[in-house]
Tab-separated table of C-alpha atoms in Angstrom:
chain	number	residue	atom	x	y	z
A	142	MET	CA	-9.090	22.102	-26.950
A	143	GLY	CA	-9.339	19.154	-28.658
A	144	GLY	CA	-6.802	17.421	-26.602
A	145	LEU	CA	-8.845	18.560	-23.571
A	146	ILE	CA	-11.688	16.763	-24.613
A	147	LYS	CA	-9.883	13.566	-25.572
A	148	SER	CA	-7.744	13.579	-22.432
A	149	SER	CA	-8.374	10.952	-19.670
A	150	ILE	CA	-8.717	13.368	-16.756
A	151	ALA	CA	-10.940	15.621	-18.511
A	152	ARG	CA	-13.439	12.987	-19.542
A	153	LYS	CA	-13.171	11.870	-15.700
A	154	VAL	CA	-13.964	15.178	-14.321
A	155	ALA	CA	-16.882	15.722	-16.983
A	156	MET	CA	-18.212	12.103	-15.579
A	157	ALA	CA	-18.300	13.542	-11.956
A	158	LEU	CA	-19.579	16.797	-12.605
A	159	SER	CA	-22.413	15.052	-15.006
A	160	GLY	CA	-22.982	12.738	-11.960
A	161	LEU	CA	-22.723	15.749	-9.204
A	162	PHE	CA	-25.420	17.398	-11.385
A	163	LEU	CA	-27.498	14.110	-11.413
A	164	VAL	CA	-27.153	14.066	-7.470
A	165	PHE	CA	-28.573	17.346	-7.128
A	166	PHE	CA	-31.459	16.540	-9.592
A	167	LEU	CA	-32.060	13.306	-7.509
A	168	LEU	CA	-32.298	15.345	-3.903
A	169	GLN	CA	-35.017	17.487	-5.981
A	170	HIS	CA	-37.096	14.612	-7.224
A	171	PHE	CA	-36.739	12.863	-3.872
A	172	THR	CA	-38.090	15.880	-2.016
A	173	ILE	CA	-41.159	16.143	-4.365
A	174	ASN	CA	-41.853	12.556	-4.379
A	175	PHE	CA	-41.667	12.804	-0.491
A	176	THR	CA	-44.519	15.142	-0.155
A	177	SER	CA	-46.316	12.198	-1.936
A	178	ILE	CA	-46.664	10.506	1.274
A	179	ILE	CA	-47.463	13.382	3.774
A	180	SER	CA	-49.797	15.600	1.417
A	181	ALA	CA	-51.492	14.652	-1.581
A	182	ASP	CA	-52.335	18.463	-2.087
A	183	VAL	CA	-48.678	19.280	-1.583
A	184	PHE	CA	-47.464	16.973	-4.284
A	185	ASN	CA	-50.272	18.095	-6.758
A	186	GLU	CA	-49.223	21.305	-6.482
A	187	LEU	CA	-45.317	20.762	-6.892
A	188	SER	CA	-46.144	18.301	-9.778
A	189	HIS	CA	-48.294	20.981	-11.540
A	190	PHE	CA	-45.591	23.882	-11.157
A	191	MET	CA	-42.590	21.374	-12.604
A	192	GLY	CA	-45.179	20.126	-14.927
A	193	THR	CA	-46.236	23.295	-16.571
A	194	ASN	CA	-43.749	26.067	-15.685
A	195	PHE	CA	-42.040	27.140	-18.801
A	196	VAL	CA	-38.320	27.296	-17.429
A	197	VAL	CA	-38.681	23.383	-15.989
A	198	GLN	CA	-39.974	22.097	-19.047
A	199	PHE	CA	-38.003	23.932	-21.503
A	200	LEU	CA	-34.845	24.567	-20.268
A	201	LEU	CA	-33.921	22.355	-17.315
A	202	GLN	CA	-35.635	19.264	-18.709
A	203	PRO	CA	-33.551	19.096	-21.836
A	204	VAL	CA	-30.344	20.031	-19.397
A	205	LEU	CA	-31.530	17.358	-17.355
A	206	ILE	CA	-31.816	14.541	-20.482
A	207	PHE	CA	-28.547	15.866	-22.045
A	208	GLY	CA	-27.133	15.287	-18.396
A	209	VAL	CA	-28.650	11.739	-18.172
A	210	VAL	CA	-27.652	10.878	-21.898
A	211	PHE	CA	-24.279	12.322	-21.299
A	212	HIS	CA	-23.656	10.500	-18.059
A	213	PHE	CA	-24.227	7.170	-19.330
A	214	ILE	CA	-22.464	7.591	-22.900
A	215	MET	CA	-19.486	8.906	-21.369
A	216	GLY	CA	-19.571	6.210	-18.871
A	217	PHE	CA	-19.534	3.670	-21.645
A	218	ILE	CA	-16.982	5.279	-23.655
A	219	LEU	CA	-14.574	4.951	-20.139
A	220	GLU	CA	-15.502	1.446	-19.848
A	221	ILE	CA	-14.624	0.470	-23.090
A	222	ARG	CA	-11.107	2.253	-23.039
A	223	ASN	CA	-10.259	0.758	-19.459
A	224	ARG	CA	-11.233	-2.690	-20.887
A	225	ASN	CA	-8.789	-1.886	-23.914
A	226	ALA	CA	-6.219	-1.220	-21.593
A	227	ARG	CA	-5.834	-4.585	-20.210
A	228	ASP	CA	-5.664	-7.195	-23.383
A	229	VAL	CA	-4.883	-10.412	-21.466
A	230	SER	CA	-6.989	-10.703	-18.067
A	231	TYR	CA	-5.377	-11.980	-14.902
A	232	ALA	CA	-6.085	-15.768	-14.329
A	233	ARG	CA	-6.546	-15.015	-10.525
A	234	TYR	CA	-7.206	-11.674	-9.694
A	235	ASP	CA	-8.310	-10.705	-6.063
A	236	GLY	CA	-9.940	-7.341	-6.614
A	237	GLY	CA	-11.942	-7.732	-3.002
A	238	ALA	CA	-8.894	-7.370	-1.416
A	239	ASN	CA	-8.101	-3.916	-2.282
A	240	SER	CA	-11.245	-2.136	-3.410
A	241	SER	CA	-14.896	-2.105	-2.917
A	242	TRP	CA	-17.403	-4.175	-4.969
A	243	MET	CA	-19.150	-0.887	-5.648
A	244	SER	CA	-16.330	1.010	-7.236
A	245	ARG	CA	-15.424	-1.884	-9.346
A	246	ASN	CA	-18.857	-2.599	-10.757
A	247	MET	CA	-20.066	0.935	-11.745
A	248	ILE	CA	-21.106	-0.062	-15.128
A	249	ILE	CA	-23.506	-2.815	-13.653
A	250	THR	CA	-25.080	-0.990	-10.986
A	251	GLY	CA	-25.296	2.084	-13.569
A	252	LEU	CA	-26.773	-0.192	-16.292
A	253	VAL	CA	-29.279	-1.185	-13.781
A	254	VAL	CA	-30.033	2.083	-13.017
A	255	LEU	CA	-30.375	3.127	-16.886
A	256	ALA	CA	-32.852	0.114	-17.351
A	257	PHE	CA	-34.721	1.425	-14.664
A	258	LEU	CA	-34.944	4.615	-16.081
A	259	GLY	CA	-36.535	3.012	-19.582
A	260	LEU	CA	-39.115	1.632	-17.051
A	261	HIS	CA	-39.349	5.058	-15.301
A	262	PHE	CA	-39.863	6.919	-18.506
A	263	TYR	CA	-42.440	4.493	-19.939
A	264	ASP	CA	-44.464	4.854	-16.576
A	265	PHE	CA	-44.473	8.478	-16.220
A	266	TRP	CA	-42.467	10.691	-18.615
A	267	VAL	CA	-43.703	9.162	-22.068
A	268	PRO	CA	-47.425	9.613	-20.838
A	269	GLU	CA	-46.836	12.922	-19.467
A	270	ILE	CA	-45.615	14.203	-22.603
A	271	VAL	CA	-47.999	12.464	-24.470
A	272	HIS	CA	-50.926	14.290	-22.204
A	273	LYS	CA	-49.559	17.675	-22.778
A	274	TYR	CA	-47.856	17.483	-26.097
A	275	ILE	CA	-49.396	15.227	-28.562
A	276	GLU	CA	-52.926	15.301	-27.131
A	277	PHE	CA	-53.158	18.272	-25.869
A	278	ALA	CA	-55.706	17.270	-23.032
A	279	PRO	CA	-56.667	19.613	-20.744
A	280	GLU	CA	-54.534	20.403	-17.563
A	281	ASP	CA	-55.918	18.886	-14.229
A	282	ALA	CA	-54.059	20.258	-11.247
A	283	THR	CA	-55.205	17.517	-9.235
A	284	ARG	CA	-54.488	14.224	-11.655
A	285	TYR	CA	-50.669	13.779	-10.417
A	286	TYR	CA	-51.371	12.090	-7.182
A	287	GLY	CA	-53.749	9.675	-8.713
A	288	GLU	CA	-51.443	8.899	-11.403
A	289	LEU	CA	-48.566	8.332	-9.009
A	290	VAL	CA	-50.653	5.829	-6.678
A	291	GLU	CA	-52.012	3.950	-9.520
A	292	LYS	CA	-48.399	2.937	-10.675
A	293	PHE	CA	-47.822	1.306	-7.323
A	294	GLU	CA	-51.137	-1.057	-7.067
A	295	SER	CA	-48.658	-3.655	-8.818
A	296	PRO	CA	-46.535	-5.674	-6.455
A	297	ILE	CA	-44.172	-6.270	-10.087
A	298	ARG	CA	-43.589	-3.056	-10.581
A	299	THR	CA	-43.176	-1.827	-7.230
A	300	GLY	CA	-40.634	-4.778	-6.791
A	301	LEU	CA	-38.760	-3.466	-9.639
A	302	TYR	CA	-38.427	0.107	-8.241
A	303	VAL	CA	-37.557	-1.179	-4.839
A	304	ILE	CA	-34.636	-3.137	-6.402
A	305	SER	CA	-33.519	-0.401	-8.844
A	306	PHE	CA	-33.210	1.895	-5.799
A	307	VAL	CA	-30.980	-0.600	-3.973
A	308	PHE	CA	-28.681	-0.629	-7.238
A	309	LEU	CA	-28.807	3.324	-7.526
A	310	GLY	CA	-27.525	3.162	-3.700
A	311	LEU	CA	-24.725	0.973	-4.695
A	312	HIS	CA	-24.077	3.362	-7.814
A	313	LEU	CA	-24.094	6.362	-5.559
A	314	TRP	CA	-22.125	4.541	-2.913
A	315	HIS	CA	-19.121	5.170	-4.838
A	316	GLY	CA	-19.832	7.311	-7.463
A	317	PHE	CA	-20.982	10.410	-5.285
A	318	ALA	CA	-17.777	10.557	-3.203
A	319	SER	CA	-15.776	9.495	-6.205
A	320	SER	CA	-16.744	12.757	-7.709
A	321	PHE	CA	-15.303	14.796	-5.212
A	322	GLN	CA	-11.775	13.127	-6.071
A	323	SER	CA	-12.059	13.407	-9.970
A	324	VAL	CA	-12.542	17.283	-9.773
A	325	GLY	CA	-9.523	17.452	-7.616
A	326	PHE	CA	-11.325	17.942	-4.201
A	327	ASN	CA	-8.915	16.145	-1.827
A	328	ASN	CA	-8.329	18.045	1.631
A	329	LYS	CA	-8.914	18.481	5.173
A	330	TYR	CA	-12.569	18.499	4.642
A	331	SER	CA	-12.698	15.148	2.341
A	332	VAL	CA	-13.272	12.980	5.125
A	333	ALA	CA	-16.499	14.837	6.251
A	334	ALA	CA	-17.652	15.247	2.405
A	335	THR	CA	-17.214	11.332	1.660
A	336	LYS	CA	-19.171	10.663	5.082
A	337	PHE	CA	-21.707	13.037	3.482
A	338	ALA	CA	-22.029	11.440	0.245
A	339	LYS	CA	-22.210	8.014	1.744
A	340	ALA	CA	-25.158	9.044	4.011
A	341	PHE	CA	-26.616	10.605	0.936
A	342	ALA	CA	-26.135	6.885	-1.047
A	343	ILE	CA	-28.301	5.388	1.846
A	344	VAL	CA	-30.882	7.886	2.947
A	345	ILE	CA	-32.101	8.967	-0.614
A	346	PRO	CA	-32.506	5.317	-2.501
A	347	LEU	CA	-34.055	4.448	1.189
A	348	GLY	CA	-36.402	6.955	0.854
A	349	PHE	CA	-37.321	6.131	-2.642
A	350	VAL	CA	-38.033	2.650	-1.562
A	351	VAL	CA	-40.153	3.844	1.738
A	352	ILE	CA	-42.240	6.157	-0.747
A	353	ALA	CA	-43.035	3.009	-3.423
A	354	LEU	CA	-43.923	0.662	-0.568
A	355	VAL	CA	-45.897	3.224	1.561
A	356	HIS	CA	-47.816	3.695	-1.832
A	357	TYR	CA	-47.910	0.018	-2.525
A	358	PHE	CA	-49.227	-0.891	0.982
A	359	ASN	CA	-51.798	1.875	0.972
A	360	HIS	CA	-54.061	-0.010	-1.516
B	134	MET	CA	7.057	-26.069	3.874
B	135	ASN	CA	5.849	-27.489	0.591
B	136	LEU	CA	4.102	-25.221	-2.275
B	137	THR	CA	2.649	-25.915	-5.328
B	138	LEU	CA	3.211	-23.112	-8.011
B	139	LYS	CA	1.399	-21.840	-10.855
B	140	ILE	CA	3.417	-19.622	-13.061
B	141	TRP	CA	2.999	-17.967	-16.434
B	142	ARG	CA	5.024	-19.173	-18.825
B	143	GLN	CA	5.751	-17.610	-22.424
B	144	GLN	CA	8.316	-17.859	-24.351
B	145	ASP	CA	8.499	-14.457	-25.956
B	146	ALA	CA	6.720	-11.276	-26.603
B	147	THR	CA	4.697	-12.632	-29.578
B	148	SER	CA	4.382	-16.487	-28.247
B	149	LYS	CA	0.985	-17.109	-26.215
B	150	GLY	CA	1.717	-17.742	-22.580
B	151	LYS	CA	0.228	-20.683	-20.121
B	152	LEU	CA	0.477	-21.464	-16.458
B	153	GLU	CA	2.663	-24.055	-15.613
B	154	THR	CA	2.385	-26.182	-12.658
B	155	TYR	CA	5.834	-26.492	-10.373
B	156	LYS	CA	6.146	-27.956	-6.848
B	157	VAL	CA	8.905	-26.571	-4.035
B	158	THR	CA	9.893	-28.437	-1.140
B	159	ASP	CA	11.360	-27.393	2.297
B	160	ILE	CA	10.839	-23.656	1.804
B	161	ASP	CA	11.701	-21.832	4.891
B	162	GLY	CA	9.310	-19.113	6.073
B	163	ASP	CA	12.251	-16.389	6.672
B	164	MET	CA	12.953	-16.348	2.843
B	165	SER	CA	11.825	-13.894	0.274
B	166	PHE	CA	9.495	-14.584	-2.382
B	167	LEU	CA	12.195	-14.016	-4.913
B	168	GLU	CA	14.459	-16.510	-2.925
B	169	MET	CA	11.809	-19.115	-3.254
B	170	MET	CA	11.803	-18.285	-6.694
B	171	ASP	CA	15.765	-18.768	-7.018
B	172	VAL	CA	15.021	-22.287	-5.562
B	173	LEU	CA	12.787	-23.211	-8.262
B	174	ASN	CA	14.856	-22.007	-10.996
B	175	GLU	CA	18.131	-24.181	-9.100
B	176	GLN	CA	15.625	-27.139	-8.959
B	177	LEU	CA	14.545	-26.307	-12.977
B	178	ILE	CA	18.159	-26.023	-14.103
B	179	VAL	CA	19.416	-29.514	-12.644
B	180	GLU	CA	16.330	-30.974	-13.853
B	181	GLY	CA	17.353	-29.980	-17.137
B	182	HIS	CA	14.331	-27.258	-17.972
B	183	GLU	CA	14.545	-23.745	-18.583
B	184	PRO	CA	14.529	-21.319	-15.629
B	185	VAL	CA	11.291	-18.642	-14.953
B	186	GLU	CA	12.811	-15.445	-15.941
B	187	PHE	CA	11.406	-12.362	-13.401
B	188	ASP	CA	12.654	-9.002	-12.988
B	189	HIS	CA	14.772	-8.399	-9.701
B	190	ASP	CA	17.876	-5.799	-9.047
B	191	CYS	CA	18.341	-4.231	-5.566
B	192	ARG	CA	16.485	-7.080	-3.604
B	193	GLU	CA	15.730	-4.579	-0.836
B	194	GLY	CA	12.733	-2.744	-1.837
B	195	ILE	CA	13.835	0.584	-3.367
B	196	CYS	CA	14.559	-0.248	-6.933
B	197	GLY	CA	10.966	-0.954	-8.304
B	198	SER	CA	12.115	-4.108	-10.410
B	199	CYS	CA	10.289	-6.835	-8.772
B	200	SER	CA	7.201	-6.839	-10.647
B	201	LEU	CA	4.770	-9.955	-9.760
B	202	GLN	CA	1.109	-10.857	-9.238
B	203	ILE	CA	1.150	-13.247	-6.423
B	204	ASN	CA	-2.558	-15.116	-5.947
B	205	GLY	CA	-4.258	-12.029	-7.415
B	206	GLU	CA	-2.356	-9.301	-5.980
B	207	PRO	CA	0.980	-7.144	-7.061
B	208	HIS	CA	3.583	-8.038	-4.775
B	209	GLY	CA	1.366	-10.319	-2.876
B	210	PRO	CA	-0.755	-10.282	0.276
B	211	ASP	CA	1.530	-8.352	2.494
B	212	ARG	CA	1.156	-4.428	2.442
B	213	LEU	CA	3.625	-1.906	1.767
B	214	VAL	CA	5.892	-4.498	0.680
B	215	THR	CA	7.515	-5.208	-2.939
B	216	THR	CA	7.987	-8.697	-4.037
B	217	CYS	CA	11.269	-8.981	-2.947
B	218	GLN	CA	10.603	-8.179	0.590
B	219	LEU	CA	7.689	-10.041	0.815
B	220	HIS	CA	8.707	-13.285	3.110
B	221	MET	CA	7.785	-16.479	2.744
B	222	ARG	CA	6.178	-16.997	6.063
B	223	LYS	CA	3.070	-15.222	4.697
B	224	PHE	CA	1.953	-18.372	3.152
B	225	LYS	CA	0.873	-22.081	4.696
B	226	ASP	CA	2.467	-25.413	4.334
B	227	GLY	CA	0.404	-26.846	1.031
B	228	ASP	CA	-0.508	-23.307	-0.340
B	229	THR	CA	-0.941	-23.272	-4.037
B	230	ILE	CA	0.320	-19.801	-5.321
B	231	THR	CA	-0.538	-18.442	-8.620
B	232	ILE	CA	2.272	-16.198	-10.121
B	233	GLU	CA	1.653	-13.894	-12.980
B	234	PRO	CA	3.336	-10.955	-14.532
B	235	PHE	CA	1.838	-7.376	-14.258
B	236	ARG	CA	-1.037	-7.043	-16.857
B	237	ALA	CA	-1.658	-3.929	-18.657
B	238	LYS	CA	-1.648	-3.293	-22.656
B	239	ALA	CA	0.886	-0.764	-21.850
B	240	PHE	CA	3.338	-3.454	-20.178
B	241	PRO	CA	3.732	-6.039	-22.589
B	242	VAL	CA	5.266	-9.426	-21.385
B	243	ILE	CA	8.672	-9.766	-22.758
B	244	LYS	CA	9.421	-13.626	-21.092
B	245	ASP	CA	7.629	-15.367	-18.933
B	246	LEU	CA	7.339	-12.758	-15.632
B	247	VAL	CA	9.115	-10.384	-17.535
B	248	ILE	CA	7.198	-7.052	-18.598
B	249	ASP	CA	8.176	-3.929	-20.847
B	250	ARG	CA	7.952	-1.122	-18.669
B	251	THR	CA	9.377	1.480	-20.730
B	252	SER	CA	6.001	3.148	-20.898
B	253	PHE	CA	6.575	4.645	-17.495
B	254	ASP	CA	10.119	6.134	-18.716
B	255	ARG	CA	8.217	7.828	-21.693
B	256	ILE	CA	6.064	9.488	-19.375
B	257	GLN	CA	8.800	10.473	-17.003
B	258	HIS	CA	10.880	11.757	-20.358
B	259	ALA	CA	7.690	13.770	-21.188
B	260	GLY	CA	7.987	16.193	-18.449
B	261	GLY	CA	9.136	14.446	-15.026
B	262	TYR	CA	12.178	16.583	-14.489
B	263	ILE	CA	13.183	19.967	-13.625
B	264	SER	CA	15.336	22.038	-16.200
B	265	VAL	CA	18.339	23.665	-14.097
B	266	ASN	CA	21.194	25.817	-15.396
B	267	THR	CA	24.328	24.020	-14.406
B	268	SER	CA	26.788	26.274	-15.895
B	269	GLY	CA	28.484	26.920	-12.691
B	270	ASN	CA	25.898	29.302	-11.055
B	271	THR	CA	23.614	26.634	-9.685
B	272	ILE	CA	21.807	27.787	-6.496
B	273	ASP	CA	21.495	25.564	-3.821
B	274	ALA	CA	17.979	24.083	-3.266
B	275	ASN	CA	18.041	24.557	0.168
B	276	ALA	CA	18.504	27.872	0.114
B	277	ILE	CA	14.735	28.269	-0.784
B	278	PRO	CA	12.300	28.028	2.198
B	279	ILE	CA	9.605	25.662	1.824
B	280	GLU	CA	6.596	24.883	4.125
B	281	LYS	CA	7.269	21.571	6.281
B	282	GLU	CA	4.084	20.293	4.894
B	283	LYS	CA	4.675	20.645	1.185
B	284	ALA	CA	8.366	19.360	1.374
B	285	ASP	CA	6.957	16.310	3.129
B	286	ASP	CA	4.321	15.830	0.556
B	287	SER	CA	6.731	16.215	-2.156
B	288	PHE	CA	9.071	13.679	-0.526
B	289	TYR	CA	6.490	11.069	-0.157
B	290	ALA	CA	5.429	11.212	-3.931
B	291	ALA	CA	8.913	11.203	-4.918
B	292	THR	CA	9.082	7.957	-2.957
B	293	CYS	CA	7.334	6.149	-5.915
B	294	ILE	CA	9.978	3.617	-7.221
B	295	GLY	CA	7.793	3.119	-10.555
B	296	CYS	CA	7.338	-0.476	-9.920
B	297	GLY	CA	3.782	-0.638	-11.640
B	298	ALA	CA	1.768	-2.157	-8.824
B	299	CYS	CA	-0.820	0.327	-9.048
B	300	VAL	CA	-1.611	-0.081	-12.713
B	301	ALA	CA	-1.352	-3.986	-11.980
B	302	ALA	CA	-3.791	-3.315	-9.208
B	303	CYS	CA	-6.068	-1.067	-10.777
B	304	LYS	CA	-8.991	-2.753	-13.128
B	305	ASN	CA	-8.769	-0.407	-15.669
B	306	ALA	CA	-4.414	-0.647	-15.772
B	307	SER	CA	-4.589	2.991	-15.169
B	308	ALA	CA	-1.613	4.896	-14.563
B	309	MET	CA	-2.726	7.872	-12.569
B	310	LEU	CA	-0.892	7.004	-9.143
B	311	PHE	CA	2.389	6.780	-10.581
B	312	THR	CA	2.083	9.772	-13.269
B	313	SER	CA	0.475	12.065	-10.497
B	314	ALA	CA	3.303	11.141	-8.001
B	315	LYS	CA	5.493	12.181	-10.590
B	316	VAL	CA	3.713	15.344	-11.057
B	317	SER	CA	3.133	16.113	-7.552
B	318	GLN	CA	6.744	15.762	-6.471
B	319	PHE	CA	7.255	18.759	-8.563
B	320	ALA	CA	4.169	20.731	-8.558
B	321	LEU	CA	4.711	21.142	-4.427
B	322	LEU	CA	8.186	22.752	-4.791
B	323	PRO	CA	8.650	26.091	-6.147
B	324	GLN	CA	11.571	24.818	-8.539
B	325	GLY	CA	8.948	22.598	-10.182
B	326	GLN	CA	6.533	25.146	-10.456
B	327	VAL	CA	8.341	27.118	-13.336
B	328	GLU	CA	7.464	24.438	-15.863
B	329	ALA	CA	4.389	22.925	-14.333
B	330	THR	CA	1.776	23.867	-16.733
B	331	ASP	CA	3.975	22.209	-19.648
B	332	ARG	CA	4.749	19.148	-17.627
B	333	VAL	CA	1.352	18.017	-16.317
B	334	LEU	CA	0.045	18.330	-19.748
B	335	ALA	CA	3.028	16.564	-21.612
B	336	MET	CA	2.860	13.741	-19.027
B	337	VAL	CA	-0.947	12.885	-18.975
B	338	ASN	CA	-0.692	13.356	-22.829
B	339	GLN	CA	1.958	10.731	-22.896
B	340	MET	CA	0.276	8.680	-20.137
B	341	ASP	CA	-2.931	8.723	-22.512
B	342	LYS	CA	-0.904	7.679	-25.735
B	343	GLU	CA	0.617	4.625	-23.972
B	344	GLY	CA	-2.837	3.110	-23.613
B	345	PHE	CA	-3.112	3.224	-19.647
B	346	GLY	CA	-6.733	2.966	-18.619
B	347	ASN	CA	-8.673	5.767	-16.510
B	348	CYS	CA	-8.621	6.050	-13.114
B	349	THR	CA	-12.176	5.266	-11.420
B	350	ASN	CA	-11.181	5.992	-7.943
B	351	THR	CA	-11.550	2.169	-6.730
B	352	GLY	CA	-8.327	2.935	-4.374
B	353	ALA	CA	-6.603	-0.105	-5.525
B	354	CYS	CA	-3.629	1.084	-6.366
B	355	GLU	CA	-3.021	2.824	-3.011
B	356	ILE	CA	-3.755	-0.219	-1.048
B	357	GLU	CA	-1.037	-1.931	-3.316
B	358	CYS	CA	1.445	0.691	-3.665
B	359	PRO	CA	4.434	-0.533	-2.122
B	360	LYS	CA	5.666	2.867	-0.838
B	361	GLY	CA	2.242	4.092	0.234
B	362	ILE	CA	1.612	6.748	-2.526
B	363	SER	CA	-1.657	8.581	-1.834
B	364	LEU	CA	-4.561	9.038	-3.695
B	365	GLU	CA	-4.211	12.969	-2.775
B	366	ASN	CA	-1.655	13.012	-5.509
B	367	ILE	CA	-4.040	12.022	-7.891
B	368	ALA	CA	-6.665	14.804	-6.742
B	369	ARG	CA	-3.724	17.244	-6.998
B	370	MET	CA	-2.829	16.039	-10.618
B	371	ASN	CA	-6.318	16.454	-11.517
B	372	ARG	CA	-6.648	19.745	-10.235
B	373	GLU	CA	-3.032	21.067	-11.840
B	374	TYR	CA	-3.988	19.388	-15.387
B	375	LEU	CA	-7.368	21.279	-15.477
B	376	LYS	CA	-5.744	24.566	-14.346
B	377	ALA	CA	-2.601	24.130	-16.860
B	378	SER	CA	-5.559	23.344	-19.611
B	379	LEU	CA	-7.310	26.525	-18.763
B	380	LYS	CA	-4.115	28.322	-19.191
B	381	GLY	CA	-3.516	26.797	-22.569
């Protein structure tokens, strides 16, 4: 078992599975956020459920945090190992001749997404935890929509969110499709699966951009 | 055509190397890249300089010996060819060509452009074979019916010549395309399945020990492979490895 944990393939599969889990979470997050530009009541209702449901708060949330932390720590570990595997760099290296920028720069796009997560946690998660578990403030099922739109009054914050979603899209463009290959899925359905993953990498981040801009311009 | 060559020169494994600039003239477009290197070396010898060391053997694209990183790509700008099959017509008069050894910690430079690829041999030794009783009762391999598709996939995997271009092209210096080809060629055939579990575990373990990087699915290896070994083999090796690990 020790050998399995240290093996390059097991780490690669672990990276892919944690990534797939985060993709699933992203879809769920997007679905709820998207309701905010359709109906404030629906958004409040869903947010209230997510913010107060025992299973979501005390089972799924820790699993999600573990998934995020695991994904970026494993990403760093693999990046360090990969950099060490070539001790002398090429004087001339034409990566663009055989691979996409996105596939070669997952660490850069991943670091931008990680920095964004810091901002996002500061904006929403930390105040939410303080509200519920430190101040024990009275629960108001209609507060969520107001808290969301207030954040997007700032053009700087909205701009940072939009840029981050672009980087999220670049990260997903390679990462989502690549995870199928990592778990050994390469067959007659691979072309369709890759197309789906690429479409996801465009549609979901673009949807988040639209949500941010709609709230910004509604002011 | 007249060319400027920037070539990696390194006295031995422990010395520090650097790029040296040379000029070659009247290079014919129909020459292979290695013939152009021969012209340079003859010129260097006449001038009293030490010729450039580089690996070569068959010069017909099947031995996997030639291993030059040419203008940032293993085996140069052409596709599905080794350096010896790369023709000078792919370059233009006045071009500057940078020639380096394949770079990876597991492929240390021996001298100039010659590298030590015995790490590949050790991966092969770890399990890239089948054990056959040759005491006189050997069964004819062709007596076992095999699906055409599997036989073809196995054959294509077996066309890997172990040149190391996959490692050289990969930004992570990963050897997964090579190892997966060697695992796949046996995993697809009934003769290889008897030792499949031990084989994949031992070969992947050896690959990791050699210090190669981890595959991040950039696909550069498949593009640069002179034999067109498919990424499908890596997915197959991942499946074989997981299956073998679960079996213990």
